[in-house]
XYZ file of C-alpha atoms in Angstrom:
682
model
C -41.240 1.192 15.105
C -38.375 -0.931 12.489
C -39.783 -2.727 9.528
C -39.637 -6.149 8.820
C -37.959 -6.748 5.239
C -35.336 -10.156 4.745
C -32.106 -9.978 4.964
C -30.319 -7.826 1.893
C -33.148 -6.323 1.785
C -32.543 -3.319 3.237
C -33.359 0.200 2.317
C -29.746 1.703 3.218
C -29.064 5.890 2.216
C -24.696 4.558 2.402
C -25.278 4.239 -1.171
C -22.612 3.822 -4.435
C -24.116 7.244 -5.667
C -23.163 9.642 -1.969
C -19.691 7.231 -1.790
C -18.474 8.283 -4.723
C -19.179 11.656 -5.454
C -18.419 12.751 -1.344
C -15.919 11.229 -0.948
C -12.258 11.506 -2.200
C -8.723 9.856 -1.061
C -6.062 11.132 0.995
C -2.694 10.848 0.177
C 0.883 11.464 0.377
C 1.255 14.359 3.281
C 4.435 16.807 2.873
C 4.936 19.397 5.264
C 7.050 23.034 3.057
C 7.048 25.372 6.166
C 4.154 26.347 7.767
C 2.362 25.341 4.508
C 0.841 22.149 4.362
C 0.716 19.532 1.166
C -1.347 16.811 0.249
C -2.598 14.723 -2.527
C -6.627 14.135 -3.161
C -7.150 11.013 -5.554
C -10.447 12.086 -6.921
C -13.151 9.771 -8.648
C -15.426 12.728 -10.020
C -12.028 13.792 -11.790
C -11.647 10.630 -13.188
C -9.847 9.092 -10.134
C -6.914 12.505 -10.916
C -4.675 12.790 -8.414
C -4.056 16.653 -6.885
C -1.704 18.197 -4.525
C -3.309 20.443 -1.871
C -2.253 23.112 0.225
C -3.415 24.656 3.197
C -1.856 27.695 4.205
C -1.714 29.230 8.153
C -3.820 31.190 7.670
C -6.555 27.497 6.996
C -7.119 28.296 3.429
C -7.170 24.952 0.976
C -6.889 25.322 -2.498
C -5.748 23.041 -5.467
C -2.363 23.257 -6.424
C -2.128 20.992 -9.311
C -4.357 22.061 -12.433
C -5.998 20.279 -15.459
C -4.995 17.754 -16.916
C -2.312 16.975 -14.206
C -1.901 13.822 -12.823
C 0.645 13.957 -9.893
C 1.131 9.781 -10.165
C 3.883 7.659 -10.323
C 4.469 3.494 -12.143
C 7.373 3.189 -10.719
C 7.614 -0.515 -9.384
C 3.759 0.303 -10.650
C 2.388 1.012 -7.676
C 4.062 4.589 -7.045
C 4.152 6.382 -3.990
C 5.697 9.587 -3.265
C 5.121 11.567 -6.306
C 5.997 14.448 -5.092
C 7.905 17.291 -3.234
C 8.321 20.620 -2.638
C 10.437 23.220 -0.753
C 10.449 26.776 -0.777
C 7.732 27.476 -2.246
C 8.283 24.977 -5.417
C 6.387 21.900 -5.828
C 7.864 19.117 -8.553
C 5.354 16.442 -9.479
C 5.181 13.088 -11.502
C 2.917 13.302 -14.198
C 0.891 10.191 -14.973
C 0.505 10.490 -18.764
C 4.102 10.522 -19.210
C 5.689 9.763 -16.977
C 8.007 13.123 -16.213
C 9.047 14.935 -13.506
C 7.264 18.509 -13.253
C 8.025 22.145 -11.821
C 5.318 24.349 -10.921
C 5.841 27.707 -8.516
C 2.573 28.754 -6.961
C 0.470 29.680 -8.581
C 2.291 29.213 -11.783
C 1.581 26.428 -14.473
C 3.945 23.404 -14.140
C 6.857 23.050 -16.432
C 8.380 20.370 -17.803
C 12.403 19.635 -16.245
C 13.293 16.223 -17.313
C 13.073 15.202 -20.873
C 10.626 12.907 -23.275
C 12.088 9.184 -22.366
C 10.726 6.291 -21.322
C 11.702 6.566 -17.095
C 9.792 7.167 -13.907
C 10.800 8.774 -11.437
C 9.780 8.820 -7.641
C 10.987 8.686 -4.400
C 12.313 12.292 -4.595
C 14.067 14.795 -2.240
C 15.368 18.214 -3.306
C 19.540 18.588 -2.137
C 19.195 23.136 -1.932
C 23.225 22.578 -1.750
C 23.668 21.195 -5.110
C 19.997 22.664 -6.930
C 19.352 18.848 -7.743
C 16.505 16.872 -7.267
C 17.430 13.031 -5.875
C 15.159 10.469 -7.369
C 14.345 6.804 -7.466
C 14.184 5.958 -11.742
C 13.031 3.596 -12.986
C 14.495 2.918 -16.774
C 12.235 1.741 -19.573
C 13.566 2.634 -22.531
C 15.284 -0.618 -23.148
C 13.252 -3.795 -24.239
C 15.634 -6.417 -21.197
C 14.075 -5.860 -17.924
C 13.690 -2.094 -16.713
C 16.826 -0.559 -14.431
C 16.442 0.993 -10.703
C 18.782 3.253 -10.028
C 18.688 6.654 -7.665
C 19.845 9.852 -9.531
C 19.976 13.533 -9.335
C 18.597 15.458 -11.825
C 19.456 19.348 -11.858
C 17.061 21.636 -11.462
C 17.875 24.371 -13.908
C 18.881 21.417 -17.279
C 16.916 18.884 -15.830
C 18.702 16.574 -18.792
C 21.430 16.935 -16.262
C 21.655 13.401 -15.187
C 23.743 11.501 -12.951
C 23.515 8.007 -11.726
C 24.516 7.943 -7.552
C 24.484 4.457 -7.393
C 23.102 1.569 -9.428
C 23.468 -1.949 -9.653
C 20.749 -3.375 -7.562
C 17.570 -4.643 -8.711
C 15.011 -2.053 -6.544
C 16.225 1.240 -4.852
C 14.378 3.552 -1.698
C 14.238 5.804 0.413
C 16.707 8.372 0.249
C 17.540 11.059 2.434
C 20.055 13.100 2.982
C 21.963 13.989 6.773
C 21.826 17.007 7.975
C 24.755 19.072 6.961
C 23.957 17.793 3.514
C 27.796 15.250 3.817
C 26.012 11.727 3.275
C 22.933 10.069 2.119
C 21.172 7.025 3.233
C 18.920 5.043 1.056
C 17.185 1.566 0.710
C 18.378 -0.557 -1.287
C 16.974 -5.249 -2.392
C 16.927 -7.593 -4.495
C 15.473 -10.354 -6.691
C 14.283 -12.768 -5.154
C 13.388 -10.573 -2.078
C 9.845 -8.082 -1.558
C 11.120 -5.483 0.329
C 8.883 -7.019 3.507
C 11.124 -10.201 3.153
C 15.217 -8.751 3.320
C 16.023 -5.218 2.475
C 20.085 -3.423 3.065
C 20.379 0.033 4.804
C 23.091 1.814 2.982
C 25.202 5.537 3.749
C 27.760 6.353 0.990
C 28.816 10.201 1.974
C 28.936 13.425 -1.203
C 31.993 14.724 -2.383
C 32.305 17.838 -4.138
C 30.945 17.228 -7.861
C 27.683 15.332 -6.607
C 28.471 12.120 -7.192
C 28.752 9.472 -4.109
C 31.928 8.550 -1.850
C 32.556 4.688 -1.016
C 29.193 3.163 0.864
C 28.951 1.214 3.384
C 26.408 -0.765 4.984
C 24.797 0.107 8.175
C 21.880 -2.871 8.754
C 19.334 -5.369 6.784
C 20.104 -8.016 5.122
C 18.552 -11.542 3.011
C 16.386 -12.354 6.101
C 15.839 -8.853 7.829
C 13.519 -5.372 6.431
C 14.292 -2.438 6.931
C 11.915 0.599 6.661
C 12.263 4.386 6.582
C 15.433 5.490 7.193
C 14.710 9.448 8.653
C 17.592 11.328 10.344
C 17.743 13.061 13.393
C 19.370 17.323 12.718
C 22.375 15.788 14.938
C 22.912 13.235 12.623
C 22.029 9.748 13.547
C 20.851 7.089 11.432
C 17.178 5.764 12.656
C 15.242 3.108 10.966
C 12.593 -0.015 11.750
C 14.143 -3.021 11.284
C 12.078 -6.462 11.895
C 15.249 -8.166 13.614
C 13.536 -9.165 16.583
C 10.233 -10.437 14.820
C 8.582 -7.449 15.225
C 9.120 -4.259 12.817
C 10.759 -1.974 15.670
C 13.266 1.299 15.955
C 16.850 1.211 15.777
C 19.890 3.569 15.200
C 23.227 4.216 14.256
C 25.778 6.072 16.394
C 27.549 9.903 15.341
C 29.466 8.916 12.737
C 29.150 4.333 12.413
C 32.414 2.756 11.119
C 30.166 1.072 9.394
C 31.259 -2.532 7.339
C 32.002 -1.045 4.190
C 30.746 -2.096 0.648
C 31.830 -2.348 -2.520
C 33.066 1.032 -4.229
C 33.090 -0.251 -7.686
C 30.506 0.009 -9.909
C 32.076 -1.010 -13.449
C 30.516 -4.419 -13.909
C 26.907 -3.200 -13.629
C 24.270 -4.360 -15.521
C 23.533 -0.328 -16.097
C 21.962 0.409 -19.271
C 22.985 4.038 -19.566
C 20.572 6.807 -21.577
C 23.081 9.350 -23.280
C 21.487 11.801 -21.181
C 23.590 10.355 -17.976
C 26.513 11.408 -16.623
C 28.739 8.619 -16.774
C 29.241 8.166 -13.037
C 33.266 7.227 -12.131
C 34.580 3.877 -10.311
C 35.910 4.608 -7.396
C 35.814 8.449 -5.521
C 37.027 9.608 -2.434
C 39.921 8.957 -0.073
C 39.970 5.349 0.947
C 38.732 4.564 4.860
C 41.440 2.977 6.606
C 39.217 1.578 9.306
C 39.048 -2.362 9.576
C 35.318 -3.822 8.664
C 33.162 -4.550 11.264
C 31.302 -7.473 11.457
C 27.633 -6.451 10.977
C 25.655 -5.262 13.511
C 28.769 -4.248 15.276
C 28.889 -0.719 14.644
C 26.735 0.110 17.436
C 23.597 -0.343 15.827
C 21.078 0.751 19.555
C 17.443 -0.382 18.969
C 15.150 1.721 21.426
C 12.592 0.477 23.072
C 11.628 -3.153 22.499
C 8.055 -3.768 21.402
C 5.195 -7.187 20.710
C 4.561 -4.081 18.157
C 4.653 -2.993 14.526
C 6.837 0.830 14.001
C 6.866 -0.077 10.672
C 4.852 -1.514 6.700
C 4.986 -4.015 4.448
C 6.206 -1.108 1.376
C 3.847 -1.711 -1.296
C 3.823 1.687 -2.970
C 7.181 5.015 -2.313
C 7.272 7.135 0.539
C 5.433 5.618 3.252
C 5.677 7.145 7.441
C 4.747 5.908 10.206
C 7.495 8.046 11.826
C 9.256 11.011 12.152
C 12.133 12.797 14.282
C 10.956 15.777 15.740
C 13.839 17.039 17.451
C 17.482 15.136 18.574
C 15.850 13.979 21.577
C 11.774 13.216 20.118
C 10.283 10.877 17.978
C 6.186 10.631 16.928
C 5.141 7.657 16.162
C 2.757 5.723 15.090
C 2.150 1.686 15.256
C -0.213 -0.793 15.697
C -1.418 -4.068 17.445
C -3.901 -6.619 16.992
C -5.085 -4.515 14.019
C -5.430 -0.954 15.850
C -3.291 1.911 14.830
C -1.766 4.189 18.200
C 0.351 7.182 18.269
C 3.237 8.508 20.249
C 5.917 9.773 21.729
C 9.577 7.713 22.217
C 12.023 10.066 24.663
C 15.719 9.643 22.326
C 17.465 10.059 25.808
C 15.375 7.598 27.694
C 13.811 5.901 25.704
C 10.049 5.764 27.224
C 7.180 5.967 24.780
C 4.141 7.913 25.655
C 0.821 7.129 24.094
C -1.512 9.643 23.254
C -5.736 9.155 23.394
C -6.792 9.798 19.864
C -10.349 8.301 18.863
C -8.440 7.066 15.876
C -8.204 3.473 14.519
C -5.919 3.450 11.426
C -3.319 6.233 11.686
C -0.801 6.439 8.703
C 1.541 9.232 6.336
C 2.674 10.887 9.596
C 5.198 14.127 8.904
C 6.232 16.343 11.245
C 7.883 19.501 11.470
C 8.961 22.155 14.065
C 5.385 21.252 17.024
C 3.236 20.495 14.656
C 2.103 16.398 13.908
C -0.056 15.711 10.648
C -1.130 12.615 9.663
C -4.163 10.613 7.614
C -6.260 9.357 10.078
C -9.764 7.235 10.209
C -11.906 4.882 12.982
C -14.994 3.287 12.708
C -17.253 5.553 12.748
C -15.340 8.569 10.693
C -13.994 8.981 7.166
C -10.695 9.651 7.349
C -9.269 12.561 7.194
C -6.580 15.040 7.683
C -5.102 15.757 10.634
C -3.010 17.929 12.258
C -1.750 16.917 15.818
C -0.148 20.200 18.172
C 2.415 18.618 20.285
C 2.987 22.093 22.410
C -1.274 21.791 23.732
C -2.129 17.761 22.394
C -4.846 18.996 20.301
C -6.007 18.136 17.461
C -7.644 19.301 14.334
C -9.322 17.924 11.573
C -8.308 19.920 8.197
C -9.961 17.821 5.694
C -12.250 15.117 5.483
C -11.844 12.392 2.702
C -15.527 12.641 2.749
C -18.537 16.268 3.957
C -21.131 12.699 4.822
C -23.149 13.219 7.650
C -23.771 9.230 8.568
C -26.604 8.751 12.008
C -24.957 6.115 13.831
C -27.597 4.058 13.371
C -26.418 3.116 10.270
C -23.233 2.718 11.519
C -21.541 -1.016 12.300
C -18.849 -0.776 14.362
C -17.079 -3.618 14.012
C -15.902 -6.442 16.159
C -11.609 -7.844 16.266
C -12.296 -11.087 16.988
C -10.044 -14.277 17.064
C -10.640 -17.445 15.652
C -9.209 -21.435 15.339
C -7.503 -21.849 11.842
C -5.438 -24.913 10.729
C -2.871 -26.474 12.908
C -4.239 -24.995 16.024
C -3.738 -21.836 15.289
C -5.089 -18.344 15.626
C -5.669 -16.109 12.863
C -7.561 -12.383 12.770
C -10.183 -10.526 11.447
C -13.448 -7.686 11.615
C -16.397 -8.505 11.654
C -19.340 -6.190 10.950
C -21.975 -7.187 11.469
C -25.796 -5.515 9.917
C -26.812 -2.878 10.819
C -29.712 -0.368 9.764
C -32.140 1.700 12.399
C -34.517 1.966 9.954
C -34.861 -2.599 9.351
C -34.620 -6.068 11.507
C -35.199 -8.667 9.971
C -38.202 -11.663 10.361
C -38.116 -14.523 13.938
C -35.337 -16.683 13.550
C -33.636 -15.361 9.396
C -30.081 -15.141 10.286
C -27.878 -12.917 7.465
C -25.850 -13.302 4.585
C -22.056 -13.493 5.297
C -19.928 -11.544 2.662
C -15.755 -12.354 3.736
C -13.784 -9.625 1.992
C -10.069 -10.985 1.525
C -7.986 -8.023 1.510
C -4.975 -7.617 -1.511
C -0.855 -8.126 -1.030
C -1.161 -11.289 -0.037
C 1.482 -9.449 1.882
C -0.442 -6.467 4.041
C -3.596 -5.902 5.874
C -6.934 -4.781 6.794
C -7.947 -2.385 9.406
C -11.221 -1.309 11.706
C -11.132 2.480 10.313
C -14.451 3.377 8.422
C -14.507 2.212 4.888
C -18.054 3.538 3.478
C -18.053 -0.176 0.880
C -18.276 -2.487 3.736
C -21.255 -0.186 4.923
C -22.774 -0.415 2.398
C -23.516 -3.445 2.426
C -23.988 -4.190 6.094
C -26.644 -1.498 6.174
C -28.404 -3.495 3.703
C -28.139 -6.585 6.640
C -25.237 -8.402 5.576
C -22.797 -9.666 7.709
C -19.142 -8.801 6.516
C -16.390 -10.279 8.208
C -13.128 -9.001 6.744
C -9.909 -10.461 7.111
C -6.167 -10.846 8.407
C -5.591 -14.597 7.272
C -1.920 -15.544 8.295
C 0.863 -13.441 5.970
C -1.064 -10.774 7.303
C 0.541 -7.609 8.548
C 0.767 -6.136 11.692
C 1.710 -9.421 13.946
C 4.842 -9.605 13.512
C 7.457 -11.739 10.937
C 6.575 -14.535 12.285
C 2.442 -14.162 11.442
C 3.715 -12.688 7.799
C 5.594 -15.557 6.625
C 2.339 -18.589 7.511
C 2.048 -17.656 3.503
C 5.806 -18.615 2.361
C 5.494 -21.531 0.143
C 2.157 -21.689 1.220
C -0.445 -19.185 -0.759
C -3.483 -20.307 -1.168
C -3.315 -22.693 0.745
C -2.651 -20.803 4.449
C -5.188 -17.532 3.545
C -8.150 -19.902 1.757
C -8.054 -21.850 5.036
C -8.340 -18.842 7.251
C -11.073 -17.085 4.969
C -12.749 -20.412 5.337
C -12.302 -21.637 9.409
C -12.934 -16.903 10.124
C -16.676 -18.336 8.128
C -17.656 -21.149 9.713
C -16.816 -19.828 13.218
C -19.150 -17.534 12.593
C -21.682 -19.624 11.442
C -21.615 -22.401 14.445
C -22.107 -19.569 16.389
C -24.603 -18.865 15.028
C -24.500 -14.736 12.961
C -24.773 -15.663 9.940
C -27.005 -17.743 7.262
C -23.941 -21.047 6.317
C -26.737 -21.299 3.457
C -25.769 -17.720 2.397
C -21.775 -17.233 2.961
C -20.066 -15.230 -0.207
C -16.331 -13.940 -0.489
C -14.485 -11.347 -2.421
C -10.782 -10.262 -2.697
C -9.173 -7.796 -4.951
C -5.810 -8.517 -6.452
C -4.413 -11.194 -4.505
C -7.227 -10.846 -2.948
C -9.170 -11.868 -5.833
C -6.483 -14.826 -6.208
C -7.590 -15.940 -2.418
C -11.506 -15.477 -3.698
C -11.019 -17.819 -7.250
C -8.908 -20.507 -4.515
C -11.362 -20.790 -1.832
C -13.917 -21.229 -3.994
C -12.661 -23.541 -6.183
C -10.933 -25.613 -3.456
C -12.933 -25.345 -1.328
C -16.909 -26.611 0.002
C -17.603 -23.156 2.205
C -18.274 -20.527 -0.285
C -22.176 -20.207 -2.260
C -21.519 -17.220 -3.736
C -18.408 -15.321 -5.256
C -16.808 -12.253 -5.907
C -12.982 -11.687 -7.515
C -12.369 -7.828 -8.781
C -8.992 -7.931 -11.317
C -7.798 -11.581 -9.210
C -4.929 -13.806 -10.269
C -6.970 -17.830 -11.435
C -3.762 -19.074 -13.153
C 0.238 -18.883 -11.090
C 2.735 -19.004 -13.279
C 0.938 -16.636 -17.077
C 1.369 -13.685 -13.600
C 4.786 -15.783 -12.687
C 5.676 -15.508 -16.642
C 3.125 -12.078 -17.650
C 4.198 -9.498 -15.143
C 5.662 -6.419 -14.015
C 9.785 -6.168 -12.106
C 8.169 -5.344 -8.573
C 6.799 -8.522 -7.843
C 7.733 -10.716 -10.550
C 9.454 -12.739 -8.474
C 7.326 -12.179 -5.309
C 5.832 -15.749 -6.134
C 9.545 -17.633 -5.301
C 8.287 -17.278 -1.371
C 4.793 -17.706 -1.399
C 4.497 -20.666 -3.915
C 8.348 -21.593 -5.441
C 11.060 -21.130 -7.308
C 9.368 -20.774 -11.466
C 9.925 -23.228 -13.758
C 11.678 -25.300 -11.053
C 8.247 -25.685 -9.080
C 5.645 -25.695 -12.296
C 3.583 -28.289 -10.922
C 2.913 -26.076 -7.735
C 1.879 -23.458 -9.870
C -0.204 -25.359 -12.127
C -1.720 -27.442 -8.732
C -2.496 -24.031 -7.321
C -4.466 -22.274 -9.713
C -8.013 -21.698 -9.637
C -8.243 -22.170 -13.859
C -6.918 -25.528 -13.767
C -8.897 -26.657 -11.275
C -11.974 -24.942 -12.819
C -13.781 -28.192 -13.200
C -14.372 -28.200 -9.208
C -16.227 -24.900 -9.213
C -20.254 -25.406 -8.129
C -20.823 -21.685 -7.531
C -21.300 -18.547 -9.053
C -19.167 -15.998 -9.342
C -19.058 -12.791 -10.867
C -15.537 -10.576 -12.057
C -14.303 -6.746 -12.566
C -11.734 -5.709 -14.022
C -10.049 -2.999 -15.783
C -8.622 -3.729 -19.147
C -5.455 -1.771 -19.228
C -4.251 -3.603 -15.776
C -0.033 -4.119 -16.033
C -0.453 -6.450 -13.060
C -3.037 -9.166 -13.575
C -4.081 -8.678 -16.825
C -7.634 -8.988 -18.196
C -6.832 -12.273 -19.904
C -6.954 -14.368 -16.654
C -10.633 -13.460 -15.491
C -11.447 -13.736 -19.508
C -10.502 -17.044 -18.995
C -12.143 -17.925 -16.307
C -15.537 -16.424 -17.492
C -14.799 -18.871 -20.687
C -15.330 -21.892 -18.337
C -17.442 -20.999 -15.974
C -19.652 -19.942 -19.136
C -19.263 -23.518 -20.346
C -19.771 -25.678 -17.225
C -23.602 -23.614 -17.182
C -22.389 -22.089 -13.815
C -24.077 -18.283 -13.174
C -21.089 -16.064 -14.352
C -21.033 -12.294 -14.827
C -17.701 -10.369 -16.672
C -17.548 -6.573 -15.716
C -14.761 -5.108 -18.146
C -13.553 -1.564 -17.596
C -11.599 0.164 -20.644
C -8.996 2.954 -19.171
C -9.269 1.324 -15.827
C -5.739 -0.482 -14.713
C -5.244 -2.694 -11.028
C -7.790 -1.260 -9.015
C -11.135 1.429 -10.087
C -10.368 5.138 -10.435
C -13.195 6.392 -11.720
C -16.824 7.473 -10.206
C -18.797 5.962 -12.649
C -16.799 1.770 -12.347
C -17.467 2.125 -8.808
C -20.554 2.806 -8.741
C -21.129 -0.142 -10.831
C -18.948 -2.449 -9.609
C -20.652 -1.401 -6.127
C -24.229 -2.418 -7.048
C -23.465 -4.830 -10.127
C -22.083 -7.230 -7.049
C -25.103 -6.248 -4.880
C -27.223 -7.347 -7.549
C -25.591 -10.509 -8.695
C -26.083 -11.584 -4.783
C -30.021 -10.590 -4.486
C -30.266 -13.276 -7.532
C -28.185 -15.574 -6.708
C -29.368 -15.416 -2.498
C -33.415 -14.611 -4.228
C -33.881 -11.489 -2.190
C -35.697 -8.201 -3.809
C -33.441 -4.858 -3.996
C -35.304 -1.715 -1.652
C -33.846 0.238 -5.335
C -33.648 -0.472 -8.366
C -30.228 -1.029 -9.610
C -28.987 -1.204 -13.019
C -28.273 -4.327 -13.550
C -25.716 -6.926 -15.049
C -25.305 -9.474 -17.500
C -25.541 -13.161 -15.272
C -24.833 -16.523 -18.010
C -26.516 -19.397 -16.929
C -28.744 -17.755 -14.038
């Protein structure tokens, strides 16, 4: 018999202690021979990132000793922080940004010198005994300089600059015989999902690059994850058809020739860098061809996304298994699928898996490894045997056994929004097998607005959502206009319209559920982090739909964000709002801090005090305004946290603090005792 209790006051086994003690974050996967490596982010170790190794006999062990933290701050968001070759691991240590190398069962040793540089997205060039990677140089007061460099593995101070002059670089990849290298580059004001270029260059005997050739891409075409096949064909994903689909180059393509000279580059070289030659290699006598005329071939056209927004390095949705086959993952309507693509017949064959979210895919021979999750299962490192089609879970993010009676299974929904368009989301109804609400009562709703904003949410099990639904809340996780996974046109809905389209979609999603009688319209809250925090603050400031909100390191002042942020995102707002300062009027108009007089509901703010992406003053200014207005407001700040919280104690305090805040605002009793937060004006 269920206990009758008001929504929000249900006692749940999914506690904040369970969430922080029983789970780790699973990240970057690498394969070296028969060994499999991945990164674990551990809240219980103050958010330390550790490389873990699994041997063929199933033994799993840590590679990274204390106090090392495998993480890079290139682009601030990092990614691809380690590479492994022949049993030697090369990784970026978060504390100093240097690259260290570590032989198995040995202590890490520093490779690169003590200079203010950061490294990411490395590959090992065995022929030339060097590491090739992206470098971000912070040694001068002017804007940081990004390049692709090579680092001598016998002498880490012997660094060559391979290519330079563009604002950003990613994905250096060697051809199978090591004679060529490909990479992606892009320039302000583009972000990598707006427009990138794919380049190829031959490697000269001295290790420098010869003349470079433009393969594909441009200011309005996003190239994702170039990979070479064993027979020397370069594969990549492009959104030129609206969808991120597969393309390939012919063998030895006569491609558009790029500018070979680099003497005018704005690079500020450190003393350890060797001067790159201005022009090297034989002159190509082939006539230059127009872009796209070099035989670029579409492989499989489909209204699905085989690519992702490159917020971090090393994202991988596919692997070239052989010259005949690609193993890949793609998304449609918010769900991810696993498939093989026959490179001869161009036929796609889908695998039947229990997973709705698949990422970080790697393959070697017949073994495929990826991170996967489902609505009812924690994310895991999973291995697929292509020979037998058998799946094996190698590592779970959490060793938690939860009864299905406490798990809310999301429903993928579409709902009407502005201008006769449709938006998307995942709706989670309240679920707890031990409780029922009084007859006629409707649950409170939390709208989740994801970060990015160029990103997407998924239906993979999220214990932080189940924390709410098992206590009697409904949750709508919104993929508002501008989200990825629905084609470039849907992504472009946010162009010049951030703070409008996303806010309308979140508000319309809430009203859609209220109109269907699924939630209580008088108890609707909105919460989000980073860009989702901006959407949250805009919804609370410029709309009259929500009765409370929670901002996690959210943007309140767009002008401050435009003038006080890191290089990677320093021109992001050009496309989302307009160029600054030319359209300063829009920045003021859409900044919640300049319209705080419109606010009329309680808000709780959570903020890391070392956040370089959204500095703490953004939250603190809003808090002071709300305090002066006499509105209930809470501010929870964390020493030592940056953009996103990694320490177990802070994750726990944040979850419980938001619950406590809602209990006071919506006036329901808590089933268990949680640490209170100071709420002003309540």
